PDB file of C-alpha atoms in Angstrom:
ATOM      1  CA  MET A   1      -0.215  -0.388   0.011  1.00  0.00           C
ATOM      2  CA  LYS A   2       2.920   2.332   1.263  1.00  0.00           C
ATOM      3  CA  LYS A   3       4.333   1.628  -2.522  1.00  0.00           C
ATOM      4  CA  LEU A   4       1.943   1.984  -4.537  1.00  0.00           C
ATOM      5  CA  SER A   5       1.010   5.345  -2.639  1.00  0.00           C
ATOM      6  CA  PHE A   6       4.080   6.481  -3.490  1.00  0.00           C
ATOM      7  CA  GLU A   7       3.795   5.869  -7.068  1.00  0.00           C
ATOM      8  CA  LEU A   8       0.660   7.664  -6.840  1.00  0.00           C
ATOM      9  CA  ARG A   9       2.098  10.930  -5.636  1.00  0.00           C
ATOM     10  CA  ILE A  10       5.295  10.568  -8.540  1.00  0.00           C
ATOM     11  CA  THR A  11       2.556  10.870 -10.618  1.00  0.00           C
ATOM     12  CA  VAL A  12       0.124  13.430  -9.520  1.00  0.00           C
ATOM     13  CA  PHE A  13       3.372  15.517  -8.812  1.00  0.00           C
ATOM     14  CA  TYR A  14       4.523  15.057 -12.846  1.00  0.00           C
ATOM     15  CA  LEU A  15       1.222  16.031 -14.189  1.00  0.00           C
ATOM     16  CA  LEU A  16       0.523  19.028 -12.090  1.00  0.00           C
ATOM     17  CA  LEU A  17       3.275  20.347 -12.074  1.00  0.00           C
ATOM     18  CA  GLY A  18       3.620  19.451 -16.845  1.00  0.00           C
ATOM     19  CA  GLY A  19      -0.382  21.030 -16.712  1.00  0.00           C
ATOM     20  CA  LEU A  20       1.447  24.289 -14.760  1.00  0.00           C
ATOM     21  CA  TRP A  21       4.079  24.392 -16.565  1.00  0.00           C
ATOM     22  CA  ILE A  22       2.415  24.428 -20.309  1.00  0.00           C
ATOM     23  CA  ALA A  23      -0.618  26.469 -19.510  1.00  0.00           C
ATOM     24  CA  PHE A  24       1.058  29.049 -17.911  1.00  0.00           C
ATOM     25  CA  SER A  25       4.564  29.114 -19.181  1.00  0.00           C
ATOM     26  CA  ASP A  26       2.976  29.219 -23.160  1.00  0.00           C
ATOM     27  CA  THR A  27       0.045  31.965 -22.106  1.00  0.00           C
ATOM     28  CA  PHE A  28       2.784  34.061 -21.000  1.00  0.00           C
ATOM     29  CA  PHE A  29       5.267  33.780 -23.781  1.00  0.00           C
ATOM     30  CA  ASN A  30       2.540  33.746 -26.313  1.00  0.00           C
ATOM     31  CA  THR A  31       1.680  36.954 -24.531  1.00  0.00           C
ATOM     32  CA  ILE A  32       5.425  39.105 -24.853  1.00  0.00           C
ATOM     33  CA  ILE A  33       6.356  37.293 -28.548  1.00  0.00           C
ATOM     34  CA  ASP A  34       4.850  38.018 -31.626  1.00  0.00           C
ATOM     35  CA  ASP A  35       7.894  36.324 -33.584  1.00  0.00           C
ATOM     36  CA  GLU A  36       6.896  33.033 -34.780  1.00  0.00           C
ATOM     37  CA  ASP A  37      10.499  32.182 -34.972  1.00  0.00           C
ATOM     38  CA  VAL A  38      11.643  33.403 -31.709  1.00  0.00           C
ATOM     39  CA  LEU A  39       8.894  31.432 -30.167  1.00  0.00           C
ATOM     40  CA  VAL A  40       9.905  27.857 -31.417  1.00  0.00           C
ATOM     41  CA  VAL A  41      13.064  28.803 -29.985  1.00  0.00           C
ATOM     42  CA  VAL A  42      11.759  29.429 -26.719  1.00  0.00           C
ATOM     43  CA  GLN A  43       9.313  26.586 -26.637  1.00  0.00           C
ATOM     44  CA  MET A  44      12.237  23.974 -27.481  1.00  0.00           C
ATOM     45  CA  VAL A  45      14.280  25.950 -24.098  1.00  0.00           C
ATOM     46  CA  LYS A  46      11.554  26.162 -22.262  1.00  0.00           C
ATOM     47  CA  GLY A  47      10.795  22.144 -23.002  1.00  0.00           C
ATOM     48  CA  TRP A  48      14.068  21.250 -22.171  1.00  0.00           C
ATOM     49  CA  ILE A  49      14.212  23.502 -18.880  1.00  0.00           C
ATOM     50  CA  TYR A  50      11.029  20.899 -18.088  1.00  0.00           C
ATOM     51  CA  VAL A  51      12.585  18.779 -18.673  1.00  0.00           C
ATOM     52  CA  LEU A  52      15.799  19.329 -16.849  1.00  0.00           C
ATOM     53  CA  VAL A  53      13.776  20.751 -13.616  1.00  0.00           C
ATOM     54  CA  THR A  54      11.469  17.255 -13.544  1.00  0.00           C
ATOM     55  CA  GLY A  55      14.285  15.321 -13.852  1.00  0.00           C
ATOM     56  CA  VAL A  56      16.510  16.925 -10.856  1.00  0.00           C
ATOM     57  CA  LEU A  57      13.051  17.247  -8.441  1.00  0.00           C
ATOM     58  CA  PHE A  58      13.052  13.081  -9.353  1.00  0.00           C
ATOM     59  CA  TYR A  59      16.166  12.387  -8.590  1.00  0.00           C
ATOM     60  CA  ILE A  60      15.825  13.762  -4.836  1.00  0.00           C
ATOM     61  CA  ILE A  61      12.445  12.676  -4.393  1.00  0.00           C
ATOM     62  CA  LEU A  62      13.777   9.062  -5.464  1.00  0.00           C
ATOM     63  CA  ARG A  63      17.430   9.449  -3.674  1.00  0.00           C
ATOM     64  CA  ARG A  64      15.114  10.463  -0.807  1.00  0.00           C
ATOM     65  CA  HIS A  65      12.954   7.517  -0.758  1.00  0.00           C
ATOM     66  CA  ILE A  66      15.760   4.784  -1.845  1.00  0.00           C
ATOM     67  CA  MET A  67      17.295   6.304   1.386  1.00  0.00           C
ATOM     68  CA  LYS A  68      14.712   5.636   3.204  1.00  0.00           C
ATOM     69  CA  LEU A  69      14.490   2.192   2.059  1.00  0.00           C
ATOM     70  CA  ARG A  70      17.962   1.578   2.841  1.00  0.00           C
ATOM     71  CA  GLN A  71      17.908   2.868   6.234  1.00  0.00           C
ATOM     72  CA  ALA A  72      14.020   0.486   6.840  1.00  0.00           C
ATOM     73  CA  GLU A  73      16.302  -2.828   5.645  1.00  0.00           C
ATOM     74  CA  GLN A  74      19.346  -1.902   8.297  1.00  0.00           C
ATOM     75  CA  LYS A  75      16.955  -1.982  10.775  1.00  0.00           C
ATOM     76  CA  ALA A  76      15.783  -4.733   9.985  1.00  0.00           C
ATOM     77  CA  ILE A  77      18.726  -6.618   9.502  1.00  0.00           C
ATOM     78  CA  GLU A  78      20.006  -5.018  13.201  1.00  0.00           C
ATOM     79  CA  SER A  79      16.582  -6.483  14.691  1.00  0.00           C
ATOM     80  CA  ASP A  80      17.112  -9.767  13.143  1.00  0.00           C
ATOM     81  CA  ARG A  81      20.914  -9.567  14.673  1.00  0.00           C
ATOM     82  CA  LEU A  82      19.685  -8.691  17.903  1.00  0.00           C
ATOM     83  CA  LYS A  83      16.411 -11.204  17.971  1.00  0.00           C
ATOM     84  CA  SER A  84      19.169 -13.704  17.267  1.00  0.00           C
ATOM     85  CA  ALA A  85      22.070 -12.833  19.998  1.00  0.00           C
ATOM     86  CA  PHE A  86      18.708 -12.572  22.272  1.00  0.00           C
ATOM     87  CA  LEU A  87      17.161 -15.715  21.725  1.00  0.00           C
ATOM     88  CA  ALA A  88      20.773 -17.675  22.347  1.00  0.00           C
ATOM     89  CA  ASN A  89      20.767 -15.651  25.582  1.00  0.00           C
ATOM     90  CA  ILE A  90      17.808 -16.503  26.423  1.00  0.00           C
ATOM     91  CA  SER A  91      18.377 -20.195  25.323  1.00  0.00           C
ATOM     92  CA  HIS A  92      21.276 -20.620  27.317  1.00  0.00           C
ATOM     93  CA  GLU A  93      19.287 -18.665  30.470  1.00  0.00           C
ATOM     94  CA  VAL A  94      17.165 -21.276  30.622  1.00  0.00           C
ATOM     95  CA  ARG A  95      19.393 -24.214  29.982  1.00  0.00           C
ATOM     96  CA  THR A  96      22.580 -23.280  32.341  1.00  0.00           C
ATOM     97  CA  PRO A  97      19.543 -23.707  35.748  1.00  0.00           C
ATOM     98  CA  MET A  98      17.798 -26.064  34.548  1.00  0.00           C
ATOM     99  CA  ASN A  99      20.869 -28.832  34.124  1.00  0.00           C
ATOM    100  CA  GLY A 100      21.652 -26.722  37.223  1.00  0.00           C
ATOM    101  CA  ILE A 101      18.588 -28.790  39.074  1.00  0.00           C
ATOM    102  CA  LEU A 102      18.446 -31.634  37.102  1.00  0.00           C
ATOM    103  CA  GLY A 103      22.321 -32.355  37.681  1.00  0.00           C
ATOM    104  CA  PHE A 104      21.818 -31.815  41.515  1.00  0.00           C
ATOM    105  CA  LEU A 105      18.613 -33.568  42.127  1.00  0.00           C
ATOM    106  CA  ASP A 106      20.234 -36.158  40.706  1.00  0.00           C
ATOM    107  CA  MET A 107      23.241 -35.958  42.932  1.00  0.00           C
ATOM    108  CA  LEU A 108      20.498 -35.737  46.153  1.00  0.00           C
ATOM    109  CA  LYS A 109      19.841 -39.541  44.831  1.00  0.00           C
ATOM    110  CA  ASP A 110      23.243 -40.462  46.402  1.00  0.00           C
ATOM    111  CA  PRO A 111      22.113 -42.033  50.128  1.00  0.00           C
ATOM    112  CA  ASP A 112      25.504 -41.481  50.916  1.00  0.00           C
ATOM    113  CA  LEU A 113      25.719 -37.830  51.170  1.00  0.00           C
ATOM    114  CA  SER A 114      25.846 -35.826  54.451  1.00  0.00           C
ATOM    115  CA  THR A 115      23.751 -33.638  55.814  1.00  0.00           C
ATOM    116  CA  GLU A 116      26.436 -30.629  55.187  1.00  0.00           C
ATOM    117  CA  THR A 117      26.901 -32.274  51.394  1.00  0.00           C
ATOM    118  CA  LYS A 118      23.282 -32.235  50.881  1.00  0.00           C
ATOM    119  CA  ARG A 119      22.778 -28.630  52.373  1.00  0.00           C
ATOM    120  CA  ASP A 120      24.729 -26.833  49.642  1.00  0.00           C
ATOM    121  CA  TYR A 121      23.554 -28.794  46.900  1.00  0.00           C
ATOM    122  CA  ILE A 122      19.923 -27.660  48.202  1.00  0.00           C
ATOM    123  CA  GLU A 123      21.287 -24.018  48.662  1.00  0.00           C
ATOM    124  CA  LEU A 124      22.252 -24.460  45.159  1.00  0.00           C
ATOM    125  CA  LEU A 125      19.412 -25.648  43.945  1.00  0.00           C
ATOM    126  CA  GLU A 126      17.863 -22.935  45.075  1.00  0.00           C
ATOM    127  CA  ARG A 127      19.988 -20.173  43.355  1.00  0.00           C
ATOM    128  CA  SER A 128      19.302 -22.230  40.159  1.00  0.00           C
ATOM    129  CA  GLY A 129      15.607 -21.877  40.406  1.00  0.00           C
ATOM    130  CA  TYR A 130      15.564 -17.956  41.246  1.00  0.00           C
ATOM    131  CA  ARG A 131      17.277 -17.528  38.371  1.00  0.00           C
ATOM    132  CA  LEU A 132      15.243 -19.288  35.871  1.00  0.00           C
ATOM    133  CA  ILE A 133      12.410 -17.558  37.776  1.00  0.00           C
ATOM    134  CA  THR A 134      13.674 -14.529  37.010  1.00  0.00           C
ATOM    135  CA  VAL A 135      14.543 -15.381  33.812  1.00  0.00           C
ATOM    136  CA  MET A 136      10.759 -16.664  32.746  1.00  0.00           C
ATOM    137  CA  THR A 137       9.439 -13.306  34.768  1.00  0.00           C
ATOM    138  CA  ASP A 138      11.826 -10.887  32.272  1.00  0.00           C
ATOM    139  CA  ILE A 139       9.976 -12.611  29.311  1.00  0.00           C
ATOM    140  CA  LEU A 140       6.676 -12.850  30.681  1.00  0.00           C
ATOM    141  CA  ASP A 141       7.735  -9.056  31.257  1.00  0.00           C
ATOM    142  CA  ILE A 142       8.449  -7.535  27.704  1.00  0.00           C
ATOM    143  CA  SER A 143       5.629  -9.193  26.517  1.00  0.00           C
ATOM    144  CA  ALA A 144       3.358  -7.376  28.609  1.00  0.00           C
ATOM    145  CA  ILE A 145       4.912  -4.191  27.487  1.00  0.00           C
ATOM    146  CA  GLN A 146       5.344  -5.184  23.913  1.00  0.00           C
ATOM    147  CA  SER A 147       1.303  -6.193  23.949  1.00  0.00           C
ATOM    148  CA  GLU A 148       0.691  -2.644  25.721  1.00  0.00           C
ATOM    149  CA  THR A 149      -1.446  -4.026  28.595  1.00  0.00           C
ATOM    150  CA  VAL A 150       0.878  -2.554  31.692  1.00  0.00           C
ATOM    151  CA  ASN A 151      -1.609  -0.832  33.480  1.00  0.00           C
ATOM    152  CA  PRO A 152      -0.269   1.186  36.811  1.00  0.00           C
ATOM    153  CA  GLU A 153      -1.724   1.562  39.768  1.00  0.00           C
ATOM    154  CA  LYS A 154      -0.860   4.748  41.594  1.00  0.00           C
ATOM    155  CA  ARG A 155      -0.816   5.413  44.970  1.00  0.00           C
ATOM    156  CA  THR A 156       1.120   6.886  48.128  1.00  0.00           C
ATOM    157  CA  THR A 157       4.589   5.559  47.957  1.00  0.00           C
ATOM    158  CA  ASP A 158       7.465   5.219  50.620  1.00  0.00           C
ATOM    159  CA  VAL A 159      10.198   5.305  47.937  1.00  0.00           C
ATOM    160  CA  ILE A 160      12.600   4.557  51.383  1.00  0.00           C
ATOM    161  CA  GLN A 161      10.942   1.430  51.738  1.00  0.00           C
ATOM    162  CA  ILE A 162      11.260   0.326  48.256  1.00  0.00           C
ATOM    163  CA  PHE A 163      15.337   1.108  48.886  1.00  0.00           C
ATOM    164  CA  GLU A 164      15.436  -1.159  52.078  1.00  0.00           C
ATOM    165  CA  GLU A 165      13.139  -3.869  50.335  1.00  0.00           C
ATOM    166  CA  SER A 166      15.211  -4.305  47.199  1.00  0.00           C
ATOM    167  CA  ALA A 167      18.011  -4.384  49.166  1.00  0.00           C
ATOM    168  CA  ASP A 168      16.926  -7.325  51.125  1.00  0.00           C
ATOM    169  CA  PHE A 169      15.947  -9.063  47.795  1.00  0.00           C
ATOM    170  CA  TYR A 170      19.825  -8.445  46.644  1.00  0.00           C
ATOM    171  CA  LYS A 171      21.089  -9.589  49.999  1.00  0.00           C
ATOM    172  CA  SER A 172      22.739 -12.852  49.141  1.00  0.00           C
ATOM    173  CA  ASP A 173      24.390 -11.485  46.060  1.00  0.00           C
ATOM    174  CA  LEU A 174      26.075  -8.269  47.803  1.00  0.00           C
ATOM    175  CA  GLU A 175      27.916 -11.303  50.554  1.00  0.00           C
ATOM    176  CA  THR A 176      28.899 -13.488  47.700  1.00  0.00           C
ATOM    177  CA  LYS A 177      30.037 -11.209  45.719  1.00  0.00           C
ATOM    178  CA  GLY A 178      31.655  -8.876  48.986  1.00  0.00           C
ATOM    179  CA  LEU A 179      30.203  -6.165  47.838  1.00  0.00           C
ATOM    180  CA  LYS A 180      28.863  -3.018  50.103  1.00  0.00           C
ATOM    181  CA  LEU A 181      25.841  -1.152  49.539  1.00  0.00           C
ATOM    182  CA  ASN A 182      25.530   2.169  51.008  1.00  0.00           C
ATOM    183  CA  PHE A 183      22.211   3.949  51.112  1.00  0.00           C
ATOM    184  CA  ILE A 184      22.454   7.933  50.409  1.00  0.00           C
ATOM    185  CA  LYS A 185      19.590   9.064  52.314  1.00  0.00           C
ATOM    186  CA  PRO A 186      19.214  13.373  52.087  1.00  0.00           C
ATOM    187  CA  TYR A 187      16.578  13.151  54.585  1.00  0.00           C
ATOM    188  CA  GLY A 188      17.589  10.910  56.750  1.00  0.00           C
ATOM    189  CA  ASP A 189      15.216   7.764  57.988  1.00  0.00           C
ATOM    190  CA  SER A 190      12.000   9.626  56.987  1.00  0.00           C
ATOM    191  CA  PRO A 191       9.793   8.440  54.524  1.00  0.00           C
ATOM    192  CA  LEU A 192       9.510   9.775  50.980  1.00  0.00           C
ATOM    193  CA  LEU A 193       6.313   9.669  49.691  1.00  0.00           C
ATOM    194  CA  ILE A 194       5.375   9.913  46.211  1.00  0.00           C
ATOM    195  CA  GLU A 195       2.252   8.985  43.821  1.00  0.00           C
ATOM    196  CA  THR A 196       3.404   6.216  41.956  1.00  0.00           C
ATOM    197  CA  ASP A 197       3.028   2.438  40.863  1.00  0.00           C
ATOM    198  CA  GLU A 198       4.516   1.011  43.962  1.00  0.00           C
ATOM    199  CA  LYS A 199       5.522  -2.657  41.992  1.00  0.00           C
ATOM    200  CA  LEU A 200       6.845  -1.244  38.938  1.00  0.00           C
ATOM    201  CA  LEU A 201       9.157   1.618  40.874  1.00  0.00           C
ATOM    202  CA  LYS A 202      10.489  -1.732  43.238  1.00  0.00           C
ATOM    203  CA  LYS A 203      11.420  -3.082  39.831  1.00  0.00           C
ATOM    204  CA  ILE A 204      13.094  -0.499  38.131  1.00  0.00           C
ATOM    205  CA  ILE A 205      15.201  -0.285  41.213  1.00  0.00           C
ATOM    206  CA  CYS A 206      15.810  -3.590  41.522  1.00  0.00           C
ATOM    207  CA  LYS A 207      16.953  -4.066  37.758  1.00  0.00           C
ATOM    208  CA  LEU A 208      19.153  -1.244  37.617  1.00  0.00           C
ATOM    209  CA  LEU A 209      20.570  -2.830  41.386  1.00  0.00           C
ATOM    210  CA  GLY A 210      20.829  -6.243  40.025  1.00  0.00           C
ATOM    211  CA  ASN A 211      22.696  -4.893  37.134  1.00  0.00           C
ATOM    212  CA  SER A 212      25.806  -3.155  39.238  1.00  0.00           C
ATOM    213  CA  ILE A 213      25.664  -6.111  41.251  1.00  0.00           C
ATOM    214  CA  LYS A 214      26.316  -7.963  38.246  1.00  0.00           C
ATOM    215  CA  PHE A 215      29.133  -6.165  36.879  1.00  0.00           C
ATOM    216  CA  SER A 216      30.679  -5.498  40.026  1.00  0.00           C
ATOM    217  CA  ASP A 217      33.716  -7.889  41.113  1.00  0.00           C
ATOM    218  CA  LYS A 218      34.380  -5.807  44.314  1.00  0.00           C
ATOM    219  CA  GLY A 219      33.902  -2.408  45.851  1.00  0.00           C
ATOM    220  CA  GLU A 220      30.799  -0.175  47.055  1.00  0.00           C
ATOM    221  CA  ILE A 221      27.713   0.475  45.070  1.00  0.00           C
ATOM    222  CA  ASP A 222      25.459   3.677  46.290  1.00  0.00           C
ATOM    223  CA  LEU A 223      21.635   3.143  46.448  1.00  0.00           C
ATOM    224  CA  GLY A 224      19.836   6.945  46.657  1.00  0.00           C
ATOM    225  CA  TYR A 225      17.929   9.715  45.658  1.00  0.00           C
ATOM    226  CA  GLU A 226      17.968  13.557  45.149  1.00  0.00           C
ATOM    227  CA  ILE A 227      15.408  16.313  45.042  1.00  0.00           C
ATOM    228  CA  ASN A 228      15.888  19.361  42.892  1.00  0.00           C
ATOM    229  CA  ALA A 229      13.613  21.441  40.874  1.00  0.00           C
ATOM    230  CA  GLY A 230      10.990  19.822  41.158  1.00  0.00           C
ATOM    231  CA  LEU A 231      11.918  16.700  40.089  1.00  0.00           C
ATOM    232  CA  LEU A 232      12.717  13.098  42.708  1.00  0.00           C
ATOM    233  CA  THR A 233      16.287  11.502  41.027  1.00  0.00           C
ATOM    234  CA  ILE A 234      17.206   7.771  41.968  1.00  0.00           C
ATOM    235  CA  TYR A 235      20.351   6.784  41.499  1.00  0.00           C
ATOM    236  CA  VAL A 236      22.211   3.988  41.698  1.00  0.00           C
ATOM    237  CA  ARG A 237      26.783   3.879  41.751  1.00  0.00           C
ATOM    238  CA  ASP A 238      28.615   1.437  41.304  1.00  0.00           C
ATOM    239  CA  ASN A 239      32.406   0.512  40.511  1.00  0.00           C
ATOM    240  CA  GLY A 240      32.461  -2.013  37.701  1.00  0.00           C
ATOM    241  CA  ILE A 241      33.777  -2.694  34.551  1.00  0.00           C
ATOM    242  CA  GLY A 242      31.841   0.702  33.360  1.00  0.00           C
ATOM    243  CA  ILE A 243      30.671   1.020  29.929  1.00  0.00           C
ATOM    244  CA  GLN A 244      31.859   2.481  26.603  1.00  0.00           C
ATOM    245  CA  LYS A 245      30.282   5.613  25.905  1.00  0.00           C
ATOM    246  CA  GLU A 246      28.941   5.055  22.369  1.00  0.00           C
ATOM    247  CA  LYS A 247      26.628   1.994  24.168  1.00  0.00           C
ATOM    248  CA  LEU A 248      25.057   4.325  26.849  1.00  0.00           C
ATOM    249  CA  GLU A 249      22.073   4.672  24.331  1.00  0.00           C
ATOM    250  CA  ALA A 250      22.229   1.700  23.295  1.00  0.00           C
ATOM    251  CA  ILE A 251      21.684  -0.934  26.601  1.00  0.00           C
ATOM    252  CA  PHE A 252      18.438   0.247  26.897  1.00  0.00           C
ATOM    253  CA  ASN A 253      16.981  -0.871  24.059  1.00  0.00           C
ATOM    254  CA  LYS A 254      15.333  -4.332  23.882  1.00  0.00           C
ATOM    255  CA  PHE A 255      17.634  -7.390  22.418  1.00  0.00           C
ATOM    256  CA  GLU A 256      20.255  -5.036  23.139  1.00  0.00           C
ATOM    257  CA  GLN A 257      23.557  -5.716  25.469  1.00  0.00           C
ATOM    258  CA  ALA A 258      26.961  -3.935  25.470  1.00  0.00           C
ATOM    259  CA  ASP A 259      28.585  -7.364  25.855  1.00  0.00           C
ATOM    260  CA  THR A 260      26.262  -9.924  23.159  1.00  0.00           C
ATOM    261  CA  ARG A 261      28.670 -13.250  23.157  1.00  0.00           C
ATOM    262  CA  LEU A 262      27.576 -15.795  24.727  1.00  0.00           C
ATOM    263  CA  SER A 263      31.242 -16.386  26.047  1.00  0.00           C
ATOM    264  CA  SER A 264      31.227 -13.417  27.960  1.00  0.00           C
ATOM    265  CA  PRO A 265      32.005 -13.926  31.390  1.00  0.00           C
ATOM    266  CA  TYR A 266      28.590 -11.711  32.373  1.00  0.00           C
ATOM    267  CA  GLN A 267      25.445 -13.730  31.476  1.00  0.00           C
ATOM    268  CA  GLY A 268      22.605 -12.618  31.224  1.00  0.00           C
ATOM    269  CA  ALA A 269      19.089 -12.966  29.041  1.00  0.00           C
ATOM    270  CA  GLY A 270      20.171  -8.595  28.533  1.00  0.00           C
ATOM    271  CA  LEU A 271      16.260  -7.500  29.280  1.00  0.00           C
ATOM    272  CA  GLY A 272      16.642  -6.050  32.965  1.00  0.00           C
ATOM    273  CA  LEU A 273      17.638  -2.442  31.554  1.00  0.00           C
ATOM    274  CA  SER A 274      15.229  -2.349  28.121  1.00  0.00           C
ATOM    275  CA  ILE A 275      12.196  -3.830  30.825  1.00  0.00           C
ATOM    276  CA  ALA A 276      13.576  -0.743  33.628  1.00  0.00           C
ATOM    277  CA  LYS A 277      13.221   1.689  30.879  1.00  0.00           C
ATOM    278  CA  ALA A 278       9.705   0.945  29.645  1.00  0.00           C
ATOM    279  CA  TYR A 279       8.669   0.883  33.419  1.00  0.00           C
ATOM    280  CA  VAL A 280      10.106   4.098  33.911  1.00  0.00           C
ATOM    281  CA  HIS A 281       8.484   5.805  30.771  1.00  0.00           C
ATOM    282  CA  ILE A 282       4.883   4.401  31.935  1.00  0.00           C
ATOM    283  CA  LEU A 283       5.251   5.999  35.030  1.00  0.00           C
ATOM    284  CA  GLY A 284       5.441   9.623  33.512  1.00  0.00           C
ATOM    285  CA  GLY A 285       9.626   9.617  34.229  1.00  0.00           C
ATOM    286  CA  ASP A 286      13.022   9.684  32.367  1.00  0.00           C
ATOM    287  CA  ILE A 287      15.714   7.205  32.694  1.00  0.00           C
ATOM    288  CA  TRP A 288      19.368   7.520  31.635  1.00  0.00           C
ATOM    289  CA  ALA A 289      23.284   6.296  32.523  1.00  0.00           C
ATOM    290  CA  GLU A 290      26.555   7.408  32.326  1.00  0.00           C
ATOM    291  CA  SER A 291      29.557   5.376  32.284  1.00  0.00           C
ATOM    292  CA  GLU A 292      33.266   5.374  31.756  1.00  0.00           C
ATOM    293  CA  PRO A 293      35.113   2.163  30.938  1.00  0.00           C
ATOM    294  CA  GLY A 294      37.220   1.061  33.728  1.00  0.00           C
ATOM    295  CA  ARG A 295      35.453   2.670  36.086  1.00  0.00           C
ATOM    296  CA  GLY A 296      31.869   1.949  37.360  1.00  0.00           C
ATOM    297  CA  SER A 297      28.354   3.163  35.873  1.00  0.00           C
ATOM    298  CA  SER A 298      25.719   4.942  37.736  1.00  0.00           C
ATOM    299  CA  PHE A 299      22.055   4.940  36.127  1.00  0.00           C
ATOM    300  CA  TYR A 300      19.591   7.457  36.825  1.00  0.00           C
ATOM    301  CA  VAL A 301      15.532   7.733  37.030  1.00  0.00           C
ATOM    302  CA  SER A 302      14.034  11.106  37.027  1.00  0.00           C
ATOM    303  CA  PHE A 303      10.074  11.561  38.447  1.00  0.00           C
ATOM    304  CA  PRO A 304       8.678  14.548  38.862  1.00  0.00           C
ATOM    305  CA  VAL A 305       7.238  15.164  42.352  1.00  0.00           C
ATOM    306  CA  PRO A 306       5.195  18.112  43.214  1.00  0.00           C
TER     307      PRO A 306
END
């Protein structure tokens, strides 16, 4: 339909331009020129001018159209590449915990296992189960976002409480990696109340915090907020591996990761930041990142507050 519409526009444009050129130019030249020989020459020159002008215009129009088609083709190719990488990562992220679960269940059948060993295996089973649930939850979240079925339910929410709940959720991961989490609260432990969807805000903070934990092998992570000029800005800062400047925007895109290699030491489905971005926009906020390779990353989320 778009191709037909483009062809019709070109045809109508050509007919209108030609008709107007002939009608007005003939009337004009016939009025000011009496010599037939001169008029013939003028008509010939006029024809060549028309051919030249229409040729240039058609070239410009067709070139712009072809450039749009090429850009669309490149986007389609890039989309296919990202989806392929995404599917490969998803397959890996689902198989890995499943293999762990099945493997440890099989080993637990050994009647000679000590109580301590069984406890260790059960703990590893729990980790694999939580990892699998996280992947499946991310897939369901992306599906809901793409189908536009996420309906925020705003109510009075304490941001400080969400900070604490998010920290508790990742307590085990923080201890395992030896990371220290700092709360930056300019107004102390006093409640920070805003009107928002509590579940979505918690998911946003958890995605950002989980991302910082994942890419930090040592040091500290700051989770805090600032209020300035009618904006509440929540931030997560880490001392992790950092992100190249040219990839700062791309990391929030669907099916995009800073490193899509399966051999990357930082495995994951690559959905967390895109989910966070979508939820931030649903809540009427903005999200961005600042980073430098080797010096950590800072993620910011801002919402207007009265």
